[in-house]
mmCIF file of C-alpha atoms in Angstrom:
data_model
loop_
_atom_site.group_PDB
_atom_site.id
_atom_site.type_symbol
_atom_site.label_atom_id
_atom_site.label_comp_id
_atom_site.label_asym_id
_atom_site.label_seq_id
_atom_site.Cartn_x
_atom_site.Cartn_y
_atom_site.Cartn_z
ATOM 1 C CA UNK R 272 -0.869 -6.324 -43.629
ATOM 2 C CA UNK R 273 -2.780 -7.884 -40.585
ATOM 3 C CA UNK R 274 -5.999 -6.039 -39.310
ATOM 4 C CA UNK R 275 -4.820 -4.373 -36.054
ATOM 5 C CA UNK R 276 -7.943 -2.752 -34.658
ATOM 6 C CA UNK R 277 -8.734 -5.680 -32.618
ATOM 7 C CA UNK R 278 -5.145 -5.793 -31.502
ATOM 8 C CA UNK R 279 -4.763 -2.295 -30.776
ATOM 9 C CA UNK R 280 -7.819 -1.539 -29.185
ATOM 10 C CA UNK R 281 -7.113 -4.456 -26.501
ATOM 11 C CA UNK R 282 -3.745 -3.545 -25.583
ATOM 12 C CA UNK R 283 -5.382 0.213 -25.147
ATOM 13 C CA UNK R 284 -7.006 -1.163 -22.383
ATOM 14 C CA UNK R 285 -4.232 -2.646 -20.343
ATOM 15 C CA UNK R 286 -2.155 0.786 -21.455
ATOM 16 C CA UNK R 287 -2.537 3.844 -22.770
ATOM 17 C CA UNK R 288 -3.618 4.649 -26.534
ATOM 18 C CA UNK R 289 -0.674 6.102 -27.882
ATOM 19 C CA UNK R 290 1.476 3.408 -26.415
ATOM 20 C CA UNK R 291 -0.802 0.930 -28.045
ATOM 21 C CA UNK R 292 -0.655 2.383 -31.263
ATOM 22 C CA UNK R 293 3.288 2.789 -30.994
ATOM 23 C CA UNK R 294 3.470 -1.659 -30.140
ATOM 24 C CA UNK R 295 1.325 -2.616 -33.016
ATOM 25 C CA UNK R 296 2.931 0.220 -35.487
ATOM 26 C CA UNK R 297 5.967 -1.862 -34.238
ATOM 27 C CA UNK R 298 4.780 -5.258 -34.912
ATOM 28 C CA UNK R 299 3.313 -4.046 -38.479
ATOM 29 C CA UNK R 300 7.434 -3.129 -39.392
ATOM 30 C CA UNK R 301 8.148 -6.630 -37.754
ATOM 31 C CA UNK R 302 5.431 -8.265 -39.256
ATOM 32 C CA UNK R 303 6.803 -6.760 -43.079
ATOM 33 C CA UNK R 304 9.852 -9.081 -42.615
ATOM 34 C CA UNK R 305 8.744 -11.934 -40.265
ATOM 35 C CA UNK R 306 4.684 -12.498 -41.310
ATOM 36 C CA UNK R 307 1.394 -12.562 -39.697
ATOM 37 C CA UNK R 308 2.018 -15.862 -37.806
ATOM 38 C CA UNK R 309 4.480 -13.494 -35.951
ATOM 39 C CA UNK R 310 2.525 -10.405 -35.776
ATOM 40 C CA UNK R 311 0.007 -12.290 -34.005
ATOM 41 C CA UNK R 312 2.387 -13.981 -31.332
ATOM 42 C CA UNK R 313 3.470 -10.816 -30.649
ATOM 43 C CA UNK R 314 0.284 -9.676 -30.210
ATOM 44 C CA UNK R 315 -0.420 -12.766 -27.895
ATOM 45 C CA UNK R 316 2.827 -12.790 -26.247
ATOM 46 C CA UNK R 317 2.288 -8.602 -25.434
ATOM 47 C CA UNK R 318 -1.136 -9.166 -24.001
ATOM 48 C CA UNK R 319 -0.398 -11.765 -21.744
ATOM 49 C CA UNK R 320 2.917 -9.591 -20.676
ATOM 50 C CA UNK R 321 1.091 -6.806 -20.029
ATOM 51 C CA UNK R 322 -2.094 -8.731 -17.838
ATOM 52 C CA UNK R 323 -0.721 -11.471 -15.888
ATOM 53 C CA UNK R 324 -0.677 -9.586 -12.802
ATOM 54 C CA UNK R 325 -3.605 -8.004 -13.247
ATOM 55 C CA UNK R 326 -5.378 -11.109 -13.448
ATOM 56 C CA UNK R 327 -3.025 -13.269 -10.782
ATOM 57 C CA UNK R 328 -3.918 -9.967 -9.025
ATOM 58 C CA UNK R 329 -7.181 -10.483 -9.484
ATOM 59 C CA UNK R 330 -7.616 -13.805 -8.534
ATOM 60 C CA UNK R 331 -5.765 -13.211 -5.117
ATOM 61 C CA UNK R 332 -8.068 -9.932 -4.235
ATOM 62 C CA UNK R 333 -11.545 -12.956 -5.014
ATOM 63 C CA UNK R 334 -9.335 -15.504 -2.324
ATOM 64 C CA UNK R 335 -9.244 -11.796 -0.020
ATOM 65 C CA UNK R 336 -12.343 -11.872 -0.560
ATOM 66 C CA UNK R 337 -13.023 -15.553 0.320
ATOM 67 C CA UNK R 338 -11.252 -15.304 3.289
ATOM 68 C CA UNK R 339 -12.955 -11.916 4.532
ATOM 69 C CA UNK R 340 -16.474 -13.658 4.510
ATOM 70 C CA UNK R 341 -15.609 -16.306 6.672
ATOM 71 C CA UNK R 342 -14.608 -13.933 9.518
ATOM 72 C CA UNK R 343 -18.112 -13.524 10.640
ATOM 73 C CA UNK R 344 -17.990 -16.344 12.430
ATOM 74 C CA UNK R 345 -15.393 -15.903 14.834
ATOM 75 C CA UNK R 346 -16.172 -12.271 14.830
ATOM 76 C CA UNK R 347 -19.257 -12.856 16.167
ATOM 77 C CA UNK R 348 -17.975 -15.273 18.706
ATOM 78 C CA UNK R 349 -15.914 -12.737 20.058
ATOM 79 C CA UNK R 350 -18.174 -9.707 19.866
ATOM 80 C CA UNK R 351 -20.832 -12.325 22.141
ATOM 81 C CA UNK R 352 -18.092 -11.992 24.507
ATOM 82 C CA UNK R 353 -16.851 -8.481 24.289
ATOM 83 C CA UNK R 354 -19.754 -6.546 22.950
ATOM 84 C CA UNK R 355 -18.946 -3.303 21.957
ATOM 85 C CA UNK R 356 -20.885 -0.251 23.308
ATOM 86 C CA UNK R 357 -23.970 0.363 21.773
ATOM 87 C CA UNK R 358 -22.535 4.300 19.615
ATOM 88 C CA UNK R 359 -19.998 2.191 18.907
ATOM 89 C CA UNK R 360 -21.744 -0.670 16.729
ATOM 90 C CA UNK R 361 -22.362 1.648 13.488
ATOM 91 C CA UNK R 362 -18.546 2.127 13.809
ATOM 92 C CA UNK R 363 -18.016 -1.477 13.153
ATOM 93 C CA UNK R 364 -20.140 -1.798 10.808
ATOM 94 C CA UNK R 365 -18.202 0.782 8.884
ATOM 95 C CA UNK R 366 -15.124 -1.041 9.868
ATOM 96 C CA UNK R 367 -16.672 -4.282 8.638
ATOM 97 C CA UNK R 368 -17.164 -2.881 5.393
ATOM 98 C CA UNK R 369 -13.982 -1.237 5.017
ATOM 99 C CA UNK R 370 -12.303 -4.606 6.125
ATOM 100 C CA UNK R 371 -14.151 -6.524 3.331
ATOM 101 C CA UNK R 372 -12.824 -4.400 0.263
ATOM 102 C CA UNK R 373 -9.058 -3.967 1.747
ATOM 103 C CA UNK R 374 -8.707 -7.448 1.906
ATOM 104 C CA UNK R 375 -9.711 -7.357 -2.218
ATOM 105 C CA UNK R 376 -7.370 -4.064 -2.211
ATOM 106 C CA UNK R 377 -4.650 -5.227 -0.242
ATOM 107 C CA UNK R 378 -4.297 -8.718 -2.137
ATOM 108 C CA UNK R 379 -4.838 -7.217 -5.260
ATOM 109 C CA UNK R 380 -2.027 -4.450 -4.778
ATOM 110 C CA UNK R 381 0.741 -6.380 -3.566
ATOM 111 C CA UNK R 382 0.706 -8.629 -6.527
ATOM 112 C CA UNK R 383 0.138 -6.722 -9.083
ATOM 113 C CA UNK R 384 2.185 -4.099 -8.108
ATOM 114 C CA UNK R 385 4.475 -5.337 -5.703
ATOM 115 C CA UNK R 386 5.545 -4.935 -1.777
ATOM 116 C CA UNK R 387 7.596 -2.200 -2.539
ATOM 117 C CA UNK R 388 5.279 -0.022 -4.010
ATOM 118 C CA UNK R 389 3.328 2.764 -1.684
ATOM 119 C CA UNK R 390 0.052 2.160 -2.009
ATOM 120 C CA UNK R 391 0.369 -1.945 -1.779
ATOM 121 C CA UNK R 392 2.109 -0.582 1.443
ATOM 122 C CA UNK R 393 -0.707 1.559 3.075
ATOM 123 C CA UNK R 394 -3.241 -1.045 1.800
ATOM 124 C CA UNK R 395 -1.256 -4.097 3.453
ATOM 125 C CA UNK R 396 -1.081 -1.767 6.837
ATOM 126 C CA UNK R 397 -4.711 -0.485 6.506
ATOM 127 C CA UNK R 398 -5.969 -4.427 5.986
ATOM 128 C CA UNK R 399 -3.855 -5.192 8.877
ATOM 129 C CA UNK R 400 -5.136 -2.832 11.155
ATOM 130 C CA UNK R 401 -9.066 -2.525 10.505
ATOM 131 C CA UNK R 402 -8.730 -6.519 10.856
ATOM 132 C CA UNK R 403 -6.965 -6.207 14.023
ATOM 133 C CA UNK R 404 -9.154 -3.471 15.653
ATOM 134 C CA UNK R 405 -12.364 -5.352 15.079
ATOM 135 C CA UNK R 406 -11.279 -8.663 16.818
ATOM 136 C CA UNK R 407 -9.264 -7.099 19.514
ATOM 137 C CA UNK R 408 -10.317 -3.816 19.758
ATOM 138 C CA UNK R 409 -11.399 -5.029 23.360
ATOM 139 C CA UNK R 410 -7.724 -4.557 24.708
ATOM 140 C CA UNK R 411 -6.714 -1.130 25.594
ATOM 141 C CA UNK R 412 -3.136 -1.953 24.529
ATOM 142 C CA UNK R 413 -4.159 -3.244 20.910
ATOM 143 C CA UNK R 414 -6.503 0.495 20.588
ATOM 144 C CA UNK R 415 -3.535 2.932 21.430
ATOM 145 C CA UNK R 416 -1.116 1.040 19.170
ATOM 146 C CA UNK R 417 -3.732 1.134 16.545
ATOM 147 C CA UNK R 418 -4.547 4.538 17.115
ATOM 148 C CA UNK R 419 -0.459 5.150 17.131
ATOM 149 C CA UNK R 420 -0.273 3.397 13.645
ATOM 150 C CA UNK R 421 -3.315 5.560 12.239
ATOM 151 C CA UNK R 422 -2.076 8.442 13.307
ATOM 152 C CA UNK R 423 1.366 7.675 11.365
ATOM 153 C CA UNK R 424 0.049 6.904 8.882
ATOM 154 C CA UNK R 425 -2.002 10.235 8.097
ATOM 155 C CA UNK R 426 1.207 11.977 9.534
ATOM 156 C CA UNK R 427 3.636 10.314 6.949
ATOM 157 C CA UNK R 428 0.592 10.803 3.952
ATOM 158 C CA UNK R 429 0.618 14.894 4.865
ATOM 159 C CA UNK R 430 4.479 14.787 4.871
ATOM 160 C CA UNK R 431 5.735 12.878 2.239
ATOM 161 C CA UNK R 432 4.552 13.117 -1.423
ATOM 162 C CA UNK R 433 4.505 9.451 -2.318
ATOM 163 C CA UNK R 434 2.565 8.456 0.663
ATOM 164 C CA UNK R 435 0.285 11.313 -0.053
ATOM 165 C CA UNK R 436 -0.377 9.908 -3.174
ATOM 166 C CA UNK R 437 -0.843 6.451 -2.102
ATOM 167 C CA UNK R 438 -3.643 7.775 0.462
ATOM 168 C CA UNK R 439 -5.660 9.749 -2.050
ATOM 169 C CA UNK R 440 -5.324 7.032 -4.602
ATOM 170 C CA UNK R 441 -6.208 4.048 -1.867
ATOM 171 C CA UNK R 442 -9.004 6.825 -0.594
ATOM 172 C CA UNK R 443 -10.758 7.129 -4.264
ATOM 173 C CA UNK R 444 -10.461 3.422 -4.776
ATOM 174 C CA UNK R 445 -11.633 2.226 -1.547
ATOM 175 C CA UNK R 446 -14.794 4.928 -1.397
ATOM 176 C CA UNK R 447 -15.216 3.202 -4.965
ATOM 177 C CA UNK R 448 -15.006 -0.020 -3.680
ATOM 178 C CA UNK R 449 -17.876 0.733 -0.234
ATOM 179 C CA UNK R 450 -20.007 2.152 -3.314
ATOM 180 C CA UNK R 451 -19.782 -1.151 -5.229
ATOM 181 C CA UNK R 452 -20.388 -2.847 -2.096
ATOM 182 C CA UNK R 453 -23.183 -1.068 -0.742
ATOM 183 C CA UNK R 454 -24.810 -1.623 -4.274
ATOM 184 C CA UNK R 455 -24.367 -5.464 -4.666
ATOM 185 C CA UNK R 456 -25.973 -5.184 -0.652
ATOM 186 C CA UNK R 457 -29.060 -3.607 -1.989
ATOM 187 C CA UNK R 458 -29.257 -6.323 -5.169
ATOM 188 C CA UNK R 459 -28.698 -8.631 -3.053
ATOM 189 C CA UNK R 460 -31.477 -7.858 -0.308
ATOM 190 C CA UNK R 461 -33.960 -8.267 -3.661
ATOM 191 C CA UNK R 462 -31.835 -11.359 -5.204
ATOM 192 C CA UNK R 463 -34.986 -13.295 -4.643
ATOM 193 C CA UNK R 464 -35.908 -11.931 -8.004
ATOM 194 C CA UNK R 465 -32.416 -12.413 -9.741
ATOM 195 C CA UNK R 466 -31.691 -15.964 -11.380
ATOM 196 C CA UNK R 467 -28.940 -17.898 -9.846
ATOM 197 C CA UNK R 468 -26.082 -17.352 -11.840
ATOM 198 C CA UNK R 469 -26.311 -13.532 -11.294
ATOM 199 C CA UNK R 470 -26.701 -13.890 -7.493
ATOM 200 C CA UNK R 471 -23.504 -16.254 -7.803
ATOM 201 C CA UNK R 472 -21.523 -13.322 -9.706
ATOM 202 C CA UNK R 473 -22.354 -11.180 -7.633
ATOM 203 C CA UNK R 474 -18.975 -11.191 -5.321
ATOM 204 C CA UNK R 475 -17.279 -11.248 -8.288
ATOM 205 C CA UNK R 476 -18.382 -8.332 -9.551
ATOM 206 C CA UNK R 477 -17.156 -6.453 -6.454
ATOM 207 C CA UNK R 478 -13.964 -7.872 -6.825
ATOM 208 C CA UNK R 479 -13.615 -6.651 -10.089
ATOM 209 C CA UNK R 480 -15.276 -3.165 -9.377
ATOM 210 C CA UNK R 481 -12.553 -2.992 -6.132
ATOM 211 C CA UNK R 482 -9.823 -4.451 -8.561
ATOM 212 C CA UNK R 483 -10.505 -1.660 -11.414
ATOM 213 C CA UNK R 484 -11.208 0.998 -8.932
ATOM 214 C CA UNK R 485 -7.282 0.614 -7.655
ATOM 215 C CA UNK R 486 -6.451 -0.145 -11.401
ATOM 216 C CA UNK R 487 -7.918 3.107 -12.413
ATOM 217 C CA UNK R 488 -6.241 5.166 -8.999
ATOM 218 C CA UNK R 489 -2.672 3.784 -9.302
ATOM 219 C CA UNK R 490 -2.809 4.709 -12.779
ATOM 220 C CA UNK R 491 -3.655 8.170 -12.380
ATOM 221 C CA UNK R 492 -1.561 8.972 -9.690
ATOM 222 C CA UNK R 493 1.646 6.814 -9.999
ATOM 223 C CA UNK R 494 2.123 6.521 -13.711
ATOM 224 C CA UNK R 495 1.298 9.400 -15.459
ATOM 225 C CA UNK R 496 4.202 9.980 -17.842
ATOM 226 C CA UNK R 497 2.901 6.814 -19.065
ATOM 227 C CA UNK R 498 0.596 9.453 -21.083
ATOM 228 C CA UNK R 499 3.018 11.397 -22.493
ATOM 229 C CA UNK R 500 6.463 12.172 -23.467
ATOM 230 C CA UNK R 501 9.157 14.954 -22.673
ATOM 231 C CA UNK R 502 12.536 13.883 -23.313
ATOM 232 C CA UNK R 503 15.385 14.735 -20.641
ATOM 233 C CA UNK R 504 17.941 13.344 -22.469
ATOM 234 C CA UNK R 505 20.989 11.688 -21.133
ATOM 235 C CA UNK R 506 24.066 13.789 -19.732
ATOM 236 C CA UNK J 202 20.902 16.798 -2.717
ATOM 237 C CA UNK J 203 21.614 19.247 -0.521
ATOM 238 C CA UNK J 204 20.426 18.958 2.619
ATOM 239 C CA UNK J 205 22.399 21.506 4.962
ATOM 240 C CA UNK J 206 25.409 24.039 4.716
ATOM 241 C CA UNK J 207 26.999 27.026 6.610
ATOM 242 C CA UNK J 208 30.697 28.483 6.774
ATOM 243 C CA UNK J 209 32.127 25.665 7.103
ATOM 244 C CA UNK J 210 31.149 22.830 4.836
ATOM 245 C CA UNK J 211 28.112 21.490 2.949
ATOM 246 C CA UNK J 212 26.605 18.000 3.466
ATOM 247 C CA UNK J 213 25.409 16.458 0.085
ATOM 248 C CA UNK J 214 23.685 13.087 -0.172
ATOM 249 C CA UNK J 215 24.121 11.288 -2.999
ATOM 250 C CA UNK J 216 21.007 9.389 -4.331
ATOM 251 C CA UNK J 217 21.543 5.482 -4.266
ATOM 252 C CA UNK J 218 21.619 4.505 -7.777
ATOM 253 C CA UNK J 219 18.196 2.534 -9.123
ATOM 254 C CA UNK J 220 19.220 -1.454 -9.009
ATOM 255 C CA UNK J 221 18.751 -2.728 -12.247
ATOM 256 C CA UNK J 222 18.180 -6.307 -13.385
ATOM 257 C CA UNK J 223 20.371 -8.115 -16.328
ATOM 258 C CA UNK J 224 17.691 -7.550 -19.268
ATOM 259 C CA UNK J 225 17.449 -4.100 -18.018
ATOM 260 C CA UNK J 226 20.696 -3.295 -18.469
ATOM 261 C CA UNK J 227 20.973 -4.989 -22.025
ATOM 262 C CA UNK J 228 17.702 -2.376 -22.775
ATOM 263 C CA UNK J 229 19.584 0.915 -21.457
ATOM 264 C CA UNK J 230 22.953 0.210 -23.073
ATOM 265 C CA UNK J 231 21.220 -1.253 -26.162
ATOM 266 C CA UNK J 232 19.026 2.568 -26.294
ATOM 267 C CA UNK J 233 22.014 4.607 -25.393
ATOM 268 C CA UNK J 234 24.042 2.940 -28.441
ATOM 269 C CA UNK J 235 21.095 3.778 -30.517
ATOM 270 C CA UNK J 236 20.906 7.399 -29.461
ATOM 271 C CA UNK J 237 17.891 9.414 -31.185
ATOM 272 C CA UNK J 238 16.829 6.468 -33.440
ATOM 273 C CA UNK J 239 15.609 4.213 -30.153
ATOM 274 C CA UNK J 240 12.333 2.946 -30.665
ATOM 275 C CA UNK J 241 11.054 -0.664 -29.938
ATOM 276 C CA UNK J 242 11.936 -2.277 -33.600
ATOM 277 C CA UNK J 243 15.678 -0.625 -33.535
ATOM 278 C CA UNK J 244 16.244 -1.525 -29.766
ATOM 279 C CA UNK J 245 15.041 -5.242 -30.429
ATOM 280 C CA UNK J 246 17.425 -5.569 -33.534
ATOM 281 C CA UNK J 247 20.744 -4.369 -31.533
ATOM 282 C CA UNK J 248 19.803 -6.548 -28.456
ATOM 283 C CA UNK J 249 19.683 -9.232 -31.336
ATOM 284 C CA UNK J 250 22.799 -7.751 -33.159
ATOM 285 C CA UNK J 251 25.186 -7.740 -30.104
ATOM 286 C CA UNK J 252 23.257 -10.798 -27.639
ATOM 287 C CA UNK J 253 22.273 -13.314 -30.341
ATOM 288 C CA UNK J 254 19.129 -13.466 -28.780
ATOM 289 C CA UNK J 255 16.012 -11.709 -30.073
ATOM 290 C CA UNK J 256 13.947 -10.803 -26.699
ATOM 291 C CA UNK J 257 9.947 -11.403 -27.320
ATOM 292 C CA UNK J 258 8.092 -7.594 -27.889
ATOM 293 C CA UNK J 259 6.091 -8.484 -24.702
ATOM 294 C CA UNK J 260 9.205 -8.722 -22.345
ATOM 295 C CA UNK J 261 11.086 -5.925 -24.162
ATOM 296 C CA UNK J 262 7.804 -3.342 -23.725
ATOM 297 C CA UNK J 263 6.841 -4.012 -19.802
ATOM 298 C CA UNK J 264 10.677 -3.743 -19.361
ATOM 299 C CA UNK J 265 10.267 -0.485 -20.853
ATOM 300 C CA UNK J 266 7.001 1.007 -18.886
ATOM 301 C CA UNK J 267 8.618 -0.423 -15.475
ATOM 302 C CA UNK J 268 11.637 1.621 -16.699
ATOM 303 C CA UNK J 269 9.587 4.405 -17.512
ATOM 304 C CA UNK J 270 7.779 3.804 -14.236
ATOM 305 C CA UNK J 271 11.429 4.140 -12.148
ATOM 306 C CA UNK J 272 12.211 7.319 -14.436
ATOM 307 C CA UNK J 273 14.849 5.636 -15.874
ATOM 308 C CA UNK J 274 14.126 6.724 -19.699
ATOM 309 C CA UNK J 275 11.312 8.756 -21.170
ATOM 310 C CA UNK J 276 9.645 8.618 -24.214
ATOM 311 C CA UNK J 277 8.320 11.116 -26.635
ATOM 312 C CA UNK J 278 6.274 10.310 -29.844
ATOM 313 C CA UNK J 279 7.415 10.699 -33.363
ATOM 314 C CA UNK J 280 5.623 11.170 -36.653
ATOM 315 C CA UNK J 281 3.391 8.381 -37.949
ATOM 316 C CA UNK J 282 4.856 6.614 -41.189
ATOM 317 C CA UNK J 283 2.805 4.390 -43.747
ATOM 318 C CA UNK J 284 4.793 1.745 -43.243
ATOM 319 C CA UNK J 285 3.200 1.172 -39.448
ATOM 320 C CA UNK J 286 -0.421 1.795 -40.738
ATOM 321 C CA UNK J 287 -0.168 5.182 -40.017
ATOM 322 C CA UNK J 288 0.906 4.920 -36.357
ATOM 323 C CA UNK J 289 3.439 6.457 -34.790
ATOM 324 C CA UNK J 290 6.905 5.057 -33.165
ATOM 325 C CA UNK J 291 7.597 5.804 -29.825
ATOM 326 C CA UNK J 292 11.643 7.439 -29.079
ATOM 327 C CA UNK J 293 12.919 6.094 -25.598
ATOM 328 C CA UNK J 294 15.975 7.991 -24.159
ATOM 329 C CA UNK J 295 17.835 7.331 -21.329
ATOM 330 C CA UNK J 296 17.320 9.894 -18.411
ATOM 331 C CA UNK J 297 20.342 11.007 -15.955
ATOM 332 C CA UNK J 298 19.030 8.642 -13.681
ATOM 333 C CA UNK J 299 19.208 5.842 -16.013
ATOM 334 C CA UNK J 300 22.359 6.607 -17.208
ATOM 335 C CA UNK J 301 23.915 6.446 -13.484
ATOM 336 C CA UNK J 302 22.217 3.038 -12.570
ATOM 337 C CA UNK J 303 23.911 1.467 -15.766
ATOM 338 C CA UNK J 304 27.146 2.853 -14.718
ATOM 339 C CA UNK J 305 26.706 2.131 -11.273
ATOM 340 C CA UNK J 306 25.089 -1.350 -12.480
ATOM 341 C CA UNK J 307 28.962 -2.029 -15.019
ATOM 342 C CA UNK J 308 31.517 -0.379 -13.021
ATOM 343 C CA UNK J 309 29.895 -3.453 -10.054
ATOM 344 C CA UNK J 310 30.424 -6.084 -13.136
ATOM 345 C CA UNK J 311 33.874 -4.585 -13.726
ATOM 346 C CA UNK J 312 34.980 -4.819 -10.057
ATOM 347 C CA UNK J 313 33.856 -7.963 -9.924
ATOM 348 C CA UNK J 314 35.401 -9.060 -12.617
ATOM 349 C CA UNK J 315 38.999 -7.806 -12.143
ATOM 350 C CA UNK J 316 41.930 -9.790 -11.281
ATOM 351 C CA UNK J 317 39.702 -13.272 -13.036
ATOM 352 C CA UNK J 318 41.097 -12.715 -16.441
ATOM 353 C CA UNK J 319 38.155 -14.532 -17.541
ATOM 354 C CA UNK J 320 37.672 -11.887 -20.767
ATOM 355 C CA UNK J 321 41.523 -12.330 -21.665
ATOM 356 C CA UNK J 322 44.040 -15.341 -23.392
ATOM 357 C CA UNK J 323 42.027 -17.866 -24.554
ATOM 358 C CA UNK J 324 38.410 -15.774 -23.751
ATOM 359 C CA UNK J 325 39.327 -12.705 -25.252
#
């Protein structure tokens, strides 16, 4: 019989224990008739199944994330021109930080769990609109449609469940992600003392602190009779 | 669900079946012939049985937790067994919801296919 703890305690980690324990009790019956060159396919072919758009995801939040630090730039070039009031500039900066993990989030959600699920949905719209209000939040037109859309938004997350759950779970995540942030900002205002290769990981260690943080939140809130059973059998 | 009623009549909405894809029907119909006894090893062997194709564990187990996901079956452990190192296996049954989306999902295939005679004479 093949050792499984490796096995096992890797595919815990992309689902839940008991599930985990119920595959490779599987692939041991499998592996009875079929042998350990196909108990450990499986075990290949299961782990790969069960990550790929986790770590597509992944990848696509770290281009987000690309992407998001070249806006300064043109930000800047339009802020020389439009400068926002002076109570107004710590409200950017919040904005600016809140910009930099949805567009991890947003990425992240959409592939790995697709456009029709809720909170891919409020992170797509929340990217979309923090991004819009800080370059044009100098229009009056752009600001009350914004402020229309935000509003809606908290309207539809106090009405319906799903949305409701898609706004805690996005609100956990993304306080997660500012935390993560705010810490690799403090390492990095010392990173004259860190060697290279950590200052180089550094962005991708928020991307995979943002990345787990919505892991961890979808989980908890969207799948949780992954954890356990209750049958409601057929009629 | 019922959204309304009075004297004169109620107004019931039907919920839209869930849209299933092929493989996912192949899973429900393949646990629904299997009854109690559905677990992954039993539910690979009668796709095999009645498809002659053996689907990889990977594709047959995220089938199942996006299934799970939609509420489309649930699962409920049983007692582990020496023969799976002590673990146990995990019973999938189809939920109400399931079971309309794969009738919704064949009565579509039947309709479609009626008045073809592709499954008769020679293709019976």
């Amino acid at each position: 019989m093949p050792n499984a703890f490796w096995p096992e305690w890797i595919i815990a980690r992309l689902t839940d224990r008991s599930r985990a324990a119920a595959i490779v009790g599987d692939l041991f019956e499998g592996a009875a008739e079929q042998g350990t060159v196909w108990f450990w396919l499986s075990v290949t072919g299961i782990l790969l199944s069960l990550s790929w758009r986790s770590l597509i995801g992944s990848v696509t939040g770290f281009f987000g994330l690309y992407f998001v630090h070249a806006l300064p730039m043109p930000l800047y070039s339009v802020h020389a021109v439009h400068r926002p009031p002076e109570l107004w500039v710590p409200f950017f900066g919040f904005l600016g930080a809140l910009c930099m993990v949805l567009w991890v989030a947003a990425p992240y959600a959409a592939v790995r769990y697709g456009f029709r699920d809720s909170f891919a949905q409020l992170a797509l719209m929340l990217c979309a609109l923090v991004t819009t209000v800080i370059f044009y939040w100098w229009i009056p037109a752009v600001d009350v449609t914004c402020l229309a859309v935000a509003l809606s938004i908290l309207f539809c997350s106090g009405l319906f469940a799903e949305w409701r759950r898609a706004f805690l779970a996005l609100a956990v995540a993304l306080a997660l992600g500012l935390g993560g942030v705010r810490f690799i900002w403090e390492l990095s205002l010392v990173s004259a003392t860190l060697s290279s290769r950590i200052r180089d990981s550094l962005p991708l260690f928020a991307v995979a602190l943002q990345t787990t943080a919505c892991g961890w939140m979808h989980r908890l809130l969207f799948q949780p009779n992954q954890q356990g059973s209750g049958i409601e059998p057929a009629a | 669900m019922t959204i309304g009623h009075d004297n004169a009549y109620t107004v019931v909405i039907m919920a839209r079946p869930a849209s299933l894809g092929e493989f996912e029907q192949i899973v429900l119909l393949a646990i629904l012939r299997l009854g109690e006894n559905a677990y992954g090893v039993t539910i690979r062997a009668e796709i095999a049985a009645h498809t002659k194709r053996k689907p990889v564990p990977g594709a047959l187990y995220t089938t199942l937790d996006r299934m799970e996901e939609k509420g489309l079956v649930v699962s409920r452990l049983g007692d582990p067994t020496p023969q799976r190192g002590g673990r146990a296996k995990r019973y999938i049954t189809v939920t109400k919801k399931g079971r309309v989306a794969v009738i919704s999902a064949q009565r579509s295939y039947r309709s479609l296919l009626q008045g073809l005679g592709l499954l008769e004479g020679a293709n019976a």
